[in-house]
């Protein structure tokens, strides 16, 4: 039984644990009440029944609720753009993003491993007594109805392994960390009971919320053991380089340590520190990506020289006797967890390092994915064993990108969405897609209410709901620039309606690193269903919808800038139901960056390649039914492209079309069709306008833009044609 413990340790606040009255206080701080968010496309986990949903390879995805997409139109068997009334009444519009500002400060990049070591030095001073929980003060107050996150430490036992992530996680979770005192000798079974008791009390207090267990190395074994013993509790496990592979470790630490003379023990922390982590990546955790190389090197040198003296604190955190005890404890923990993997029913996300010198983490991640029923894996090839204190990893971003964040037993990608932070914005658009944005250098124009075309997004309404309807360029290359422009200029989050395969096992199978598809989820993409469109518009969001969808994005040769829209005007009726403003837009530039060399018909003529395409199509989701016409084609393939010297992307957002007060009028099919055709013609006109005007752009070529930047740097924008 964990004891009641109270002390004042800046910057960490101790929390009573293992005592039932404590949870009475906790319930009051949470505000009480059932936090369940009903949704038609939500999935219940761990055995609870669900309707109209499906699960692929552990990914929680929307299968609709008696709805389908016919010829690209979102329908549910009803009429006039309405969902089933039962769905409308059950969905509670309590969205997380109302509690968090877009581009909020998550504190990422402000801490380094030195902060962890300094904190560890402070927290072990009053050490003694049994294991206990504490809440880091810097986590702050979480958003409403946040789930609990319990951090289970590695061999150090300090509980500060999330030091670089406290501020970010503290917004989305109630964070509690387990501290195992230096001289504590609690057995592994005893530690399991301590965590298990806390988990059960939390579940009794909030039975409709998930409980997150983040286990690092040894802590991952602890999390698996608790999950195996509690299969009916809704748990989400995040395992960081799990030590279930301890028996296959490349470095026999225990024999080395037992043979090491006492006089050399002070050297051992330095050895372990360099083996378990990448010192350079640890020192780079707070270095700004866009700094000039000279300043980056200076900051790195400063961080490394400050870090090395702090490493000596490891000998105080884990003295020789404690380390020998915990290595033996780890051996029993790995055996215990491995023998019970079959009993684990929880959602599991494994984060594995590709440069782990202590454990075969990559192989173990593959083993756990095959052994556990609901497991995702993400590899980080450049990180070491202690990846949580290294550069290049934001734990909250990973949780969001893998669709693991939820506040109830049901995942709802609309109400549970956490808007991107400023650090995520910089990483996504400066590091991940930065070179692509630099090469395409988008020129954006919009249309005011009086019909005047202006540079920028002044013509786009700031207040939602707004429905953007446009042309999908080849492979959807325009999306990254579009979302980035709205965030940068207007601080508006555009929620894209995406193909379901983005959330399916197809994407899981093609890449297990944190990829571009994960970043799209971080930036608000949701599967294309009528219920998701309904919920986004009801929360007054800015929504991006492509009626041509996959057929336009994967078009054939000679079909550039041709619209493939269905006949049904369903999005018009849905927009009118919420009084949404429809903004038609056109975009051009795909033919300026690449030539379509191999389309679907060409690929199907190539042996072996055609088998790959057929296999890809057999595993993909069909968004449309078997209706006649070109728009019903859903050939999924990866086109062959020949790169060109990059030109430029151009966007033109047309005159906003307000649907307020048009609901009754658009119930008439003919009226709805007329408005639908008007929107389509506006998109075509925008494309034609851009194709003509781009010929007047003196900076259409990347060569001209590079020369301009050389003379006018650091101006962020390169001029285009005059509208």
XYZ file of C-alpha atoms in Angstrom:
723
model
C 0.000 0.000 0.000
C 1.399 3.371 -0.956
C 1.474 5.828 1.897
C 0.015 9.304 2.279
C 2.826 11.741 1.596
C 2.916 15.507 1.614
C 5.876 17.839 1.145
C 6.894 21.007 -0.634
C 9.458 20.396 -3.347
C 9.714 23.106 -5.950
C 8.765 22.796 -8.745
C 6.936 19.550 -7.918
C 3.857 19.071 -5.754
C 3.408 15.807 -3.921
C 0.050 14.093 -4.082
C -1.503 11.728 -1.593
C -1.837 8.234 -2.975
C -3.454 5.034 -1.992
C -6.084 6.711 0.155
C -9.739 6.747 -0.790
C -10.684 10.113 0.770
C -8.215 11.738 -1.637
C -10.508 10.903 -4.506
C -13.338 12.853 -2.964
C -11.206 15.947 -3.379
C -10.245 14.871 -6.852
C -13.853 14.465 -7.915
C -14.594 17.997 -6.788
C -11.617 19.392 -8.706
C -12.777 17.645 -11.843
C -16.201 19.209 -11.617
C -17.927 15.827 -11.568
C -20.515 14.652 -14.012
C -20.446 12.178 -16.841
C -17.957 13.302 -19.458
C -19.198 10.954 -22.136
C -19.442 12.619 -25.534
C -21.946 10.760 -27.623
C -21.200 10.546 -31.296
C -22.458 8.568 -34.210
C -18.968 7.650 -35.313
C -17.468 6.929 -31.913
C -16.006 3.563 -31.043
C -16.327 1.956 -27.636
C -13.240 0.112 -26.532
C -12.600 -2.914 -24.358
C -15.734 -4.794 -25.185
C -18.412 -2.141 -24.938
C -20.893 -2.297 -27.808
C -20.846 0.202 -30.653
C -22.985 1.007 -33.689
C -21.989 1.763 -37.262
C -18.261 1.771 -36.561
C -15.327 -0.457 -37.263
C -11.775 -0.903 -36.113
C -8.804 -1.633 -38.328
C -5.483 -2.679 -36.835
C -6.158 -0.777 -33.659
C -6.983 2.462 -35.450
C -10.213 4.037 -34.301
C -12.001 5.089 -37.448
C -15.396 6.322 -38.459
C -17.626 4.001 -40.373
C -20.646 6.278 -40.227
C -23.986 5.510 -38.649
C -26.221 4.046 -41.291
C -24.694 6.567 -43.698
C -22.817 6.272 -46.931
C -21.317 8.436 -49.594
C -23.061 8.162 -52.912
C -21.303 9.654 -55.911
C -19.319 11.761 -53.480
C -22.428 13.175 -51.777
C -22.729 12.738 -48.031
C -26.047 11.077 -47.291
C -27.628 8.948 -44.612
C -30.836 7.822 -46.157
C -32.555 10.977 -44.948
C -33.248 14.106 -46.911
C -32.710 17.838 -46.972
C -29.202 17.522 -45.585
C -30.374 16.149 -42.241
C -28.825 13.427 -40.184
C -30.840 10.904 -38.279
C -32.618 12.939 -35.528
C -31.409 10.435 -32.957
C -27.817 11.291 -33.826
C -28.450 15.033 -33.692
C -29.981 14.852 -30.217
C -27.336 12.544 -28.751
C -24.251 14.432 -29.806
C -23.065 16.842 -27.129
C -21.170 19.787 -28.613
C -18.456 20.168 -26.000
C -15.330 20.519 -28.074
C -11.877 20.615 -26.527
C -10.685 23.274 -28.954
C -13.018 25.778 -27.294
C -10.846 25.500 -24.178
C -7.535 25.801 -26.034
C -6.451 28.572 -28.360
C -5.017 27.754 -31.757
C -1.198 27.904 -31.645
C -1.129 27.743 -27.847
C 2.153 27.585 -25.959
C 2.976 23.984 -25.012
C 6.403 24.784 -23.576
C 8.126 22.343 -25.915
C 11.779 23.182 -26.445
C 12.174 25.144 -23.217
C 13.549 22.237 -21.146
C 16.511 19.887 -21.520
C 17.853 16.804 -19.771
C 19.710 19.158 -17.423
C 16.343 20.266 -16.035
C 15.535 16.604 -15.423
C 18.822 16.050 -13.573
C 18.468 19.238 -11.528
C 14.902 18.277 -10.607
C 15.972 14.761 -9.696
C 18.669 16.157 -7.406
C 16.031 18.154 -5.550
C 13.325 15.526 -5.345
C 15.547 12.819 -3.811
C 16.725 15.058 -0.926
C 13.839 14.231 1.444
C 13.761 10.649 0.166
C 12.504 7.790 2.246
C 9.306 5.884 2.765
C 7.333 3.845 0.241
C 6.578 4.672 -3.432
C 4.150 7.554 -3.945
C 2.518 9.776 -6.557
C 3.154 13.460 -7.187
C 1.755 16.075 -9.582
C 4.357 18.302 -11.290
C 3.346 21.899 -10.563
C 4.397 23.065 -14.036
C 1.681 20.885 -15.589
C -0.834 23.540 -14.563
C -4.601 23.184 -14.848
C -5.894 20.799 -17.536
C -8.847 21.422 -19.837
C -12.332 20.298 -18.853
C -12.966 16.554 -18.474
C -9.317 15.657 -19.036
C -8.377 12.006 -18.486
C -5.760 10.937 -15.954
C -2.241 10.114 -17.106
C -0.052 8.052 -14.779
C 3.662 8.078 -15.536
C 5.596 4.961 -14.555
C 9.362 5.626 -14.509
C 12.311 3.606 -15.690
C 15.109 2.250 -13.503
C 15.883 5.694 -12.068
C 12.550 5.653 -10.229
C 12.541 9.447 -9.875
C 9.342 10.010 -11.858
C 10.593 13.039 -13.797
C 11.000 11.296 -17.142
C 8.326 13.570 -18.629
C 10.075 16.767 -17.497
C 10.360 18.039 -21.077
C 6.657 17.342 -21.672
C 4.980 18.475 -18.441
C 3.525 21.745 -19.714
C 2.073 20.226 -22.895
C 0.672 17.095 -21.249
C -0.669 19.163 -18.364
C -3.163 20.856 -20.700
C -4.623 17.588 -21.985
C -4.288 15.319 -18.930
C -4.281 15.215 -15.161
C -0.655 14.160 -14.888
C 0.583 12.086 -11.951
C 4.024 10.583 -11.680
C 5.185 7.609 -9.626
C 8.249 8.218 -7.462
C 10.168 5.215 -6.136
C 12.577 6.350 -3.373
C 16.258 5.473 -3.669
C 16.300 3.051 -0.756
C 12.897 1.496 -1.422
C 12.926 -2.275 -1.915
C 9.311 -2.903 -2.878
C 8.994 -6.014 -5.039
C 7.629 -5.858 -8.561
C 4.355 -7.408 -7.442
C 4.149 -4.753 -4.745
C 4.624 -1.966 -7.300
C 1.968 -3.560 -9.513
C -0.495 -3.472 -6.618
C 0.260 0.200 -5.902
C -0.412 1.213 -9.508
C -3.364 -1.151 -9.767
C -5.029 0.296 -6.681
C -4.689 3.818 -8.088
C -6.063 2.703 -11.447
C -9.073 1.026 -9.854
C -9.851 4.026 -7.673
C -9.599 6.356 -10.666
C -11.877 4.072 -12.642
C -14.411 3.992 -9.804
C -14.314 7.784 -9.642
C -14.692 8.332 -13.426
C -15.805 5.069 -15.063
C -16.442 6.682 -18.454
C -12.959 8.097 -18.879
C -9.873 6.272 -20.133
C -6.816 6.032 -17.906
C -3.455 6.549 -19.584
C -0.396 4.639 -18.400
C 2.871 5.985 -19.835
C 5.615 3.513 -19.035
C 9.280 4.056 -19.838
C 11.499 0.964 -20.023
C 10.873 -0.728 -16.640
C 7.676 1.294 -16.296
C 6.393 -0.272 -19.524
C 6.584 -3.719 -17.907
C 4.659 -2.299 -14.963
C 1.975 -0.872 -17.276
C 1.572 -4.175 -19.143
C 1.248 -6.090 -15.879
C -1.486 -3.759 -14.602
C -3.337 -3.934 -17.927
C -3.206 -7.736 -17.956
C -4.718 -7.881 -14.462
C -7.464 -5.366 -15.301
C -8.807 -6.203 -18.775
C -12.221 -4.600 -18.163
C -10.848 -1.155 -17.276
C -10.454 1.263 -20.177
C -6.683 1.720 -20.333
C -4.454 3.325 -22.947
C -0.836 2.196 -22.662
C 2.016 4.243 -24.101
C 5.156 2.144 -23.866
C 8.494 3.867 -24.454
C 11.297 1.428 -25.295
C 9.674 -1.311 -23.194
C 12.087 -3.453 -21.192
C 10.186 -6.650 -21.970
C 13.238 -7.408 -24.136
C 15.645 -7.157 -21.184
C 16.763 -10.782 -21.560
C 18.042 -9.916 -25.056
C 19.885 -6.741 -24.023
C 23.119 -6.079 -25.905
C 24.773 -4.762 -22.745
C 24.997 -7.111 -19.706
C 24.740 -4.360 -17.100
C 24.207 -6.578 -14.066
C 27.391 -8.706 -14.421
C 29.441 -5.591 -15.208
C 28.082 -3.728 -12.210
C 28.610 -6.610 -9.768
C 32.217 -6.981 -10.950
C 32.923 -3.252 -10.834
C 35.190 -2.207 -7.909
C 33.620 0.229 -5.465
C 36.189 2.874 -6.294
C 35.064 2.983 -9.925
C 31.352 3.248 -9.236
C 31.434 7.027 -9.617
C 32.451 6.506 -13.250
C 29.518 4.189 -13.916
C 26.822 6.937 -14.159
C 28.730 8.577 -17.000
C 28.996 5.240 -18.809
C 25.290 4.497 -18.374
C 24.341 8.053 -19.326
C 26.104 7.803 -22.673
C 24.832 4.278 -23.351
C 21.162 4.951 -22.591
C 20.868 8.266 -24.409
C 22.261 10.328 -27.241
C 24.064 13.239 -25.519
C 23.920 15.433 -28.616
C 20.162 14.961 -29.076
C 19.654 15.559 -25.355
C 21.568 18.824 -25.592
C 19.630 19.904 -28.700
C 16.198 19.685 -27.066
C 15.900 23.470 -26.605
C 17.756 24.665 -29.733
C 15.639 26.592 -32.238
C 15.520 24.828 -35.604
C 15.709 28.034 -37.661
C 18.797 29.454 -35.940
C 21.852 29.901 -38.180
C 24.269 26.920 -37.969
C 26.874 28.980 -36.098
C 24.408 29.913 -33.358
C 23.099 26.347 -33.202
C 26.620 25.055 -32.639
C 27.284 27.660 -29.934
C 24.073 26.706 -28.117
C 24.883 23.004 -28.451
C 28.370 23.533 -27.008
C 26.924 25.531 -24.112
C 24.308 22.850 -23.385
C 26.839 20.003 -23.487
C 29.273 21.748 -21.147
C 26.398 22.455 -18.733
C 25.105 18.889 -18.990
C 28.259 16.919 -18.228
C 28.716 18.100 -14.604
C 25.055 17.322 -13.901
C 25.428 13.678 -14.947
C 27.199 12.933 -11.663
C 23.836 13.192 -9.894
C 23.017 9.762 -11.336
C 25.224 8.179 -8.687
C 22.950 9.761 -6.052
C 19.728 8.790 -7.853
C 20.762 5.143 -8.230
C 23.652 4.128 -5.948
C 25.342 0.815 -6.675
C 23.206 -1.216 -4.246
C 19.996 0.363 -5.577
C 20.999 -0.216 -9.187
C 21.802 -3.884 -8.567
C 18.424 -4.308 -6.855
C 16.520 -2.613 -9.675
C 18.287 -4.571 -12.410
C 17.184 -7.766 -10.672
C 13.743 -6.217 -10.305
C 13.739 -5.461 -14.034
C 14.557 -9.079 -14.858
C 11.540 -10.321 -12.897
C 9.372 -7.523 -14.320
C 10.162 -8.495 -17.907
C 9.399 -12.154 -17.222
C 6.128 -11.249 -15.452
C 4.939 -8.965 -18.260
C 5.921 -11.341 -21.074
C 4.014 -14.210 -19.485
C 0.803 -12.155 -19.458
C 0.808 -10.399 -22.830
C -2.094 -12.569 -23.982
C -4.309 -11.065 -21.265
C -3.734 -7.421 -22.284
C -6.904 -5.956 -23.840
C -5.970 -2.270 -23.618
C -5.088 0.089 -26.457
C -1.313 0.128 -26.820
C 1.056 2.561 -28.502
C 4.714 1.502 -28.590
C 7.402 4.128 -29.159
C 10.689 2.513 -30.137
C 14.129 4.006 -30.683
C 16.237 2.971 -33.637
C 19.470 3.897 -31.858
C 18.859 2.168 -28.521
C 22.197 0.784 -27.269
C 20.680 -0.791 -24.179
C 17.708 -2.793 -25.503
C 16.663 -4.202 -28.914
C 13.700 -1.831 -28.866
C 12.902 -1.939 -32.571
C 12.672 -5.729 -32.627
C 10.678 -5.710 -29.411
C 8.180 -3.233 -30.860
C 7.633 -5.597 -33.781
C 7.160 -8.481 -31.334
C 4.628 -6.588 -29.221
C 2.679 -5.504 -32.296
C 2.261 -9.150 -33.229
C 1.474 -10.295 -29.675
C -1.003 -7.626 -28.562
C -4.513 -7.347 -29.972
C -4.712 -3.573 -30.301
C -1.236 -2.172 -30.805
C 0.311 0.615 -32.880
C 4.024 1.262 -33.261
C 6.016 4.375 -34.061
C 9.777 4.222 -34.660
C 12.217 7.061 -34.021
C 15.355 5.987 -35.838
C 17.715 8.684 -34.538
C 16.809 8.552 -30.852
C 18.461 6.601 -28.043
C 17.031 4.666 -25.120
C 16.098 7.783 -23.120
C 14.102 9.334 -25.953
C 11.737 11.256 -23.676
C 14.549 13.656 -22.749
C 15.955 13.950 -26.271
C 15.323 16.340 -29.121
C 12.829 15.489 -31.841
C 10.020 14.014 -29.770
C 6.877 15.696 -28.459
C 4.808 13.075 -26.635
C 1.501 14.936 -26.869
C 1.970 15.400 -30.626
C 2.513 11.654 -31.012
C -0.599 10.861 -28.990
C -2.642 13.212 -31.178
C -1.150 12.026 -34.456
C -1.896 8.391 -33.702
C -5.506 9.185 -32.718
C -4.984 8.066 -29.130
C -6.355 11.125 -27.365
C -9.908 10.876 -26.092
C -11.817 12.082 -23.032
C -14.388 9.301 -22.812
C -14.845 5.661 -23.708
C -15.552 6.799 -27.257
C -13.117 8.487 -29.608
C -14.623 11.499 -31.346
C -12.260 13.201 -33.777
C -14.292 16.416 -33.638
C -15.033 16.977 -29.967
C -11.716 15.507 -28.755
C -9.587 17.507 -31.176
C -6.724 19.452 -29.610
C -5.695 22.418 -31.804
C -2.043 22.573 -32.834
C 0.388 24.353 -30.574
C 2.946 26.871 -31.768
C 5.731 24.283 -31.551
C 3.675 21.841 -33.636
C 3.016 24.559 -36.185
C 6.738 25.314 -36.484
C 7.682 21.651 -36.698
C 5.006 20.750 -39.258
C 5.496 23.704 -41.584
C 9.160 24.551 -41.055
C 10.790 21.152 -40.589
C 8.427 18.562 -42.118
C 7.085 20.424 -45.169
C 9.404 23.426 -45.087
C 11.366 22.625 -48.265
C 8.169 21.846 -50.174
C 6.597 25.152 -49.104
C 9.779 26.989 -50.037
C 9.771 25.386 -53.477
C 6.086 26.089 -54.215
C 5.875 29.520 -52.499
C 2.077 29.846 -52.567
C 0.453 33.075 -53.735
C -2.969 33.477 -52.115
C -5.814 35.740 -53.224
C -9.382 36.165 -52.003
C -12.520 37.983 -53.104
C -14.251 40.673 -51.042
C -18.033 40.973 -50.765
C -17.999 43.653 -53.486
C -16.251 41.272 -55.902
C -12.800 42.848 -55.675
C -9.894 40.370 -55.678
C -7.173 41.150 -53.133
C -3.880 39.632 -52.032
C -4.210 37.499 -48.903
C -7.223 36.109 -47.073
C -9.091 39.313 -46.213
C -12.128 38.137 -48.200
C -12.573 34.943 -46.172
C -14.913 35.236 -43.132
C -13.251 35.003 -39.734
C -16.344 33.590 -38.044
C -17.627 30.107 -38.812
C -19.203 27.978 -39.857
C -17.425 28.244 -43.199
C -17.352 25.505 -45.845
C -14.482 25.670 -48.355
C -15.318 23.893 -51.616
C -12.564 23.509 -54.191
C -10.468 21.566 -56.658
C -8.201 18.775 -55.384
C -4.829 19.012 -57.125
C -2.734 15.959 -58.000
C -2.057 13.938 -54.815
C -3.604 16.711 -52.754
C -0.360 18.675 -52.766
C -2.135 21.964 -52.084
C -3.432 20.996 -48.632
C -0.247 21.737 -46.694
C 0.069 25.263 -48.060
C -3.643 25.981 -47.600
C -3.766 24.974 -43.926
C -0.506 26.789 -43.196
C -1.673 30.046 -44.829
C -4.825 30.178 -42.694
C -2.920 29.501 -39.489
C -0.195 32.010 -40.280
C -2.378 34.882 -41.550
C -5.697 34.495 -39.733
C -4.946 32.108 -36.847
C -7.792 29.892 -38.134
C -7.763 26.102 -37.997
C -9.097 24.580 -41.220
C -10.477 21.070 -40.621
C -10.031 18.879 -43.676
C -12.470 16.118 -44.631
C -10.081 13.291 -45.582
C -10.240 9.865 -47.199
C -10.861 7.078 -44.621
C -7.680 5.284 -45.701
C -5.710 8.009 -43.924
C -7.015 6.482 -40.681
C -6.814 2.820 -41.698
C -4.343 -0.036 -41.570
C -3.118 0.840 -45.076
C -1.271 3.842 -43.699
C -0.142 1.819 -40.694
C 1.363 -0.803 -42.960
C 3.146 1.592 -45.281
C 5.053 3.447 -42.563
C 5.595 3.017 -38.844
C 7.591 6.194 -38.375
C 5.748 9.343 -37.376
C 4.821 10.352 -40.894
C 3.079 13.026 -42.907
C -0.240 11.212 -42.505
C 0.140 11.498 -38.710
C 0.817 15.208 -39.049
C -2.395 15.591 -41.063
C -4.304 14.195 -38.079
C -2.479 16.586 -35.756
C -3.655 19.378 -38.056
C -7.311 18.374 -37.789
C -8.120 15.927 -40.592
C -11.237 13.766 -40.045
C -12.696 10.898 -42.127
C -15.281 11.822 -44.742
C -18.716 11.057 -43.279
C -21.949 12.997 -43.062
C -21.828 12.898 -39.270
C -18.353 14.452 -39.158
C -19.429 17.261 -41.498
C -22.521 17.794 -39.343
C -20.479 18.052 -36.155
C -17.837 20.344 -37.635
C -20.439 22.782 -38.950
C -22.382 22.659 -35.691
C -19.224 23.749 -33.830
C -18.801 26.687 -36.255
C -15.604 25.310 -37.740
C -13.865 26.217 -40.982
C -14.230 23.016 -43.001
C -12.407 21.941 -46.160
C -14.345 19.636 -48.501
C -13.425 18.363 -51.965
C -16.473 17.049 -53.871
C -14.126 15.514 -56.474
C -12.138 13.784 -53.754
C -9.900 10.894 -54.717
C -10.940 10.993 -58.369
C -9.472 14.501 -58.771
C -6.415 13.916 -56.584
C -5.515 10.756 -58.539
C -6.590 11.848 -61.973
C -5.265 10.473 -65.251
C -3.129 12.080 -67.942
C -4.738 15.058 -69.634
C -7.205 15.629 -66.772
C -5.415 18.399 -64.874
C -7.798 21.058 -63.530
C -10.859 19.072 -64.611
C -13.610 18.772 -61.999
C -15.138 15.377 -61.232
C -18.081 16.251 -59.057
C -21.122 14.129 -58.229
C -24.655 15.186 -59.136
C -26.106 15.294 -55.625
C -25.948 18.737 -53.945
C -25.916 17.392 -50.375
C -23.181 19.660 -48.993
C -25.297 22.664 -50.055
C -28.204 21.508 -47.898
C -25.946 20.685 -44.980
C -24.380 24.156 -45.167
C -27.811 25.809 -45.259
C -28.920 23.840 -42.213
C -26.274 25.634 -40.131
C -26.272 28.907 -42.046
C -22.691 28.221 -43.127
C -20.877 30.463 -45.580
C -19.717 28.576 -48.668
C -16.389 29.774 -50.068
C -15.559 28.266 -53.491
C -11.883 28.287 -54.398
C -9.543 27.267 -57.168
C -5.909 26.290 -57.020
C -3.331 25.687 -59.759
C 0.320 24.727 -59.894
C 0.525 20.935 -60.091
C 1.774 21.146 -63.691
C 4.475 23.596 -62.569
C 6.217 21.185 -60.214
C 5.865 17.777 -61.873
C 4.702 15.976 -64.986
C 2.353 13.013 -64.640
C 4.409 10.303 -66.354
C 2.566 7.145 -65.206
C -1.119 7.116 -64.352
C -3.354 4.213 -63.343
C -3.652 2.830 -66.878
C 0.133 2.916 -67.384
C 0.854 1.213 -64.064
C -1.590 -1.596 -64.777
C 0.427 -2.480 -67.906
C 3.620 -3.062 -65.892
C 4.108 -6.600 -64.449
C 4.589 -6.823 -60.666
C 3.618 -3.168 -60.331
C 0.050 -3.983 -61.330
C -0.090 -6.657 -58.633
C 0.957 -4.070 -56.091
C -1.782 -1.682 -57.293
C -4.431 -4.425 -57.143
C -3.366 -5.339 -53.608
C -3.510 -1.694 -52.573
C -7.002 -1.322 -54.022
C -8.231 -4.508 -52.353
C -7.255 -3.120 -48.943
C -8.555 0.400 -49.483
C -11.914 1.753 -48.354
C -14.580 2.532 -50.921
C -15.962 5.979 -50.266
C -18.469 5.898 -53.113
C -20.864 3.204 -54.244
C -20.986 1.550 -57.651
C -22.869 4.387 -59.346
C -22.248 5.013 -63.004
C -20.048 7.769 -64.268
C -16.425 8.826 -64.014
C -16.824 10.175 -60.507
C -17.506 6.644 -59.224
C -13.955 5.591 -60.138
C -11.934 4.969 -56.987
C -8.685 3.618 -58.418
C -6.076 3.918 -55.660
C -2.514 4.139 -56.934
C 0.725 6.056 -56.532
C 1.309 7.982 -59.771
C 4.703 8.200 -61.418
C 5.896 11.813 -61.491
C 8.765 13.537 -63.295
C 9.900 16.558 -61.244
C 10.236 19.944 -62.906
C 12.105 23.069 -61.873
C 9.458 24.229 -59.375
C 7.002 26.878 -60.400
C 4.429 28.129 -57.943
C 1.076 27.332 -56.329
C -1.750 29.859 -56.634
C -4.986 30.019 -54.644
C -8.053 32.142 -55.312
C -10.907 32.105 -52.810
C -14.090 33.289 -54.471
C -16.816 35.579 -53.193
C -18.399 34.098 -50.038
C -21.883 32.639 -50.538
C -24.029 33.042 -47.435
C -26.703 30.404 -46.818
C -28.261 31.999 -43.749
C -32.041 31.906 -44.131
C -31.884 29.642 -47.200
C -32.710 26.382 -45.432
C -36.367 26.244 -46.487
C -35.621 27.383 -50.035
C -32.943 24.730 -50.520
C -35.285 21.963 -49.493
C -36.459 22.266 -53.085
C -34.228 19.975 -55.137
C -34.078 22.328 -58.103
C -33.017 25.304 -55.977
C -30.341 23.224 -54.281
C -29.041 22.049 -57.662
C -28.832 25.607 -58.948
C -26.760 26.751 -55.995
C -24.590 23.636 -56.321
C -23.901 24.365 -59.989
C -23.168 27.999 -59.128
C -20.522 26.904 -56.611
C -19.024 24.549 -59.195
C -18.881 27.288 -61.828
C -17.166 29.622 -59.333
C -14.469 27.003 -58.746
C -13.973 26.592 -62.502
C -13.817 30.372 -62.981
C -11.200 30.684 -60.222
C -9.046 28.028 -61.880
C -9.339 29.737 -65.278
C -8.464 33.121 -63.733
C -5.327 31.731 -62.054
C -4.150 29.876 -65.166
C -4.326 33.132 -67.101
C -2.914 35.503 -64.471
C 0.048 33.321 -63.478
C 1.568 34.104 -66.878
C 1.955 37.674 -65.580
C 3.841 36.631 -62.435
C 7.501 37.710 -62.695
C 8.383 35.333 -59.832
C 6.656 32.209 -61.059
C 9.979 30.345 -61.337
C 11.935 29.290 -58.253
C 15.050 30.780 -59.856
C 13.507 34.255 -59.952
C 12.202 33.853 -56.396
C 15.625 32.777 -55.133
C 17.235 35.872 -56.674
C 14.527 38.052 -55.131
C 15.108 36.549 -51.683
C 18.856 37.058 -52.016
C 18.365 40.798 -52.504
C 15.325 41.420 -50.280
C 15.832 38.972 -47.422
C 14.477 38.660 -44.764
C 11.120 39.667 -46.257
C 8.899 36.581 -45.787
C 6.759 36.975 -48.899
C 7.641 37.052 -52.578
C 5.331 39.231 -54.715
C 3.102 37.763 -57.403
C 0.921 39.227 -60.155
C -1.390 42.158 -59.440
C -4.973 40.884 -59.124
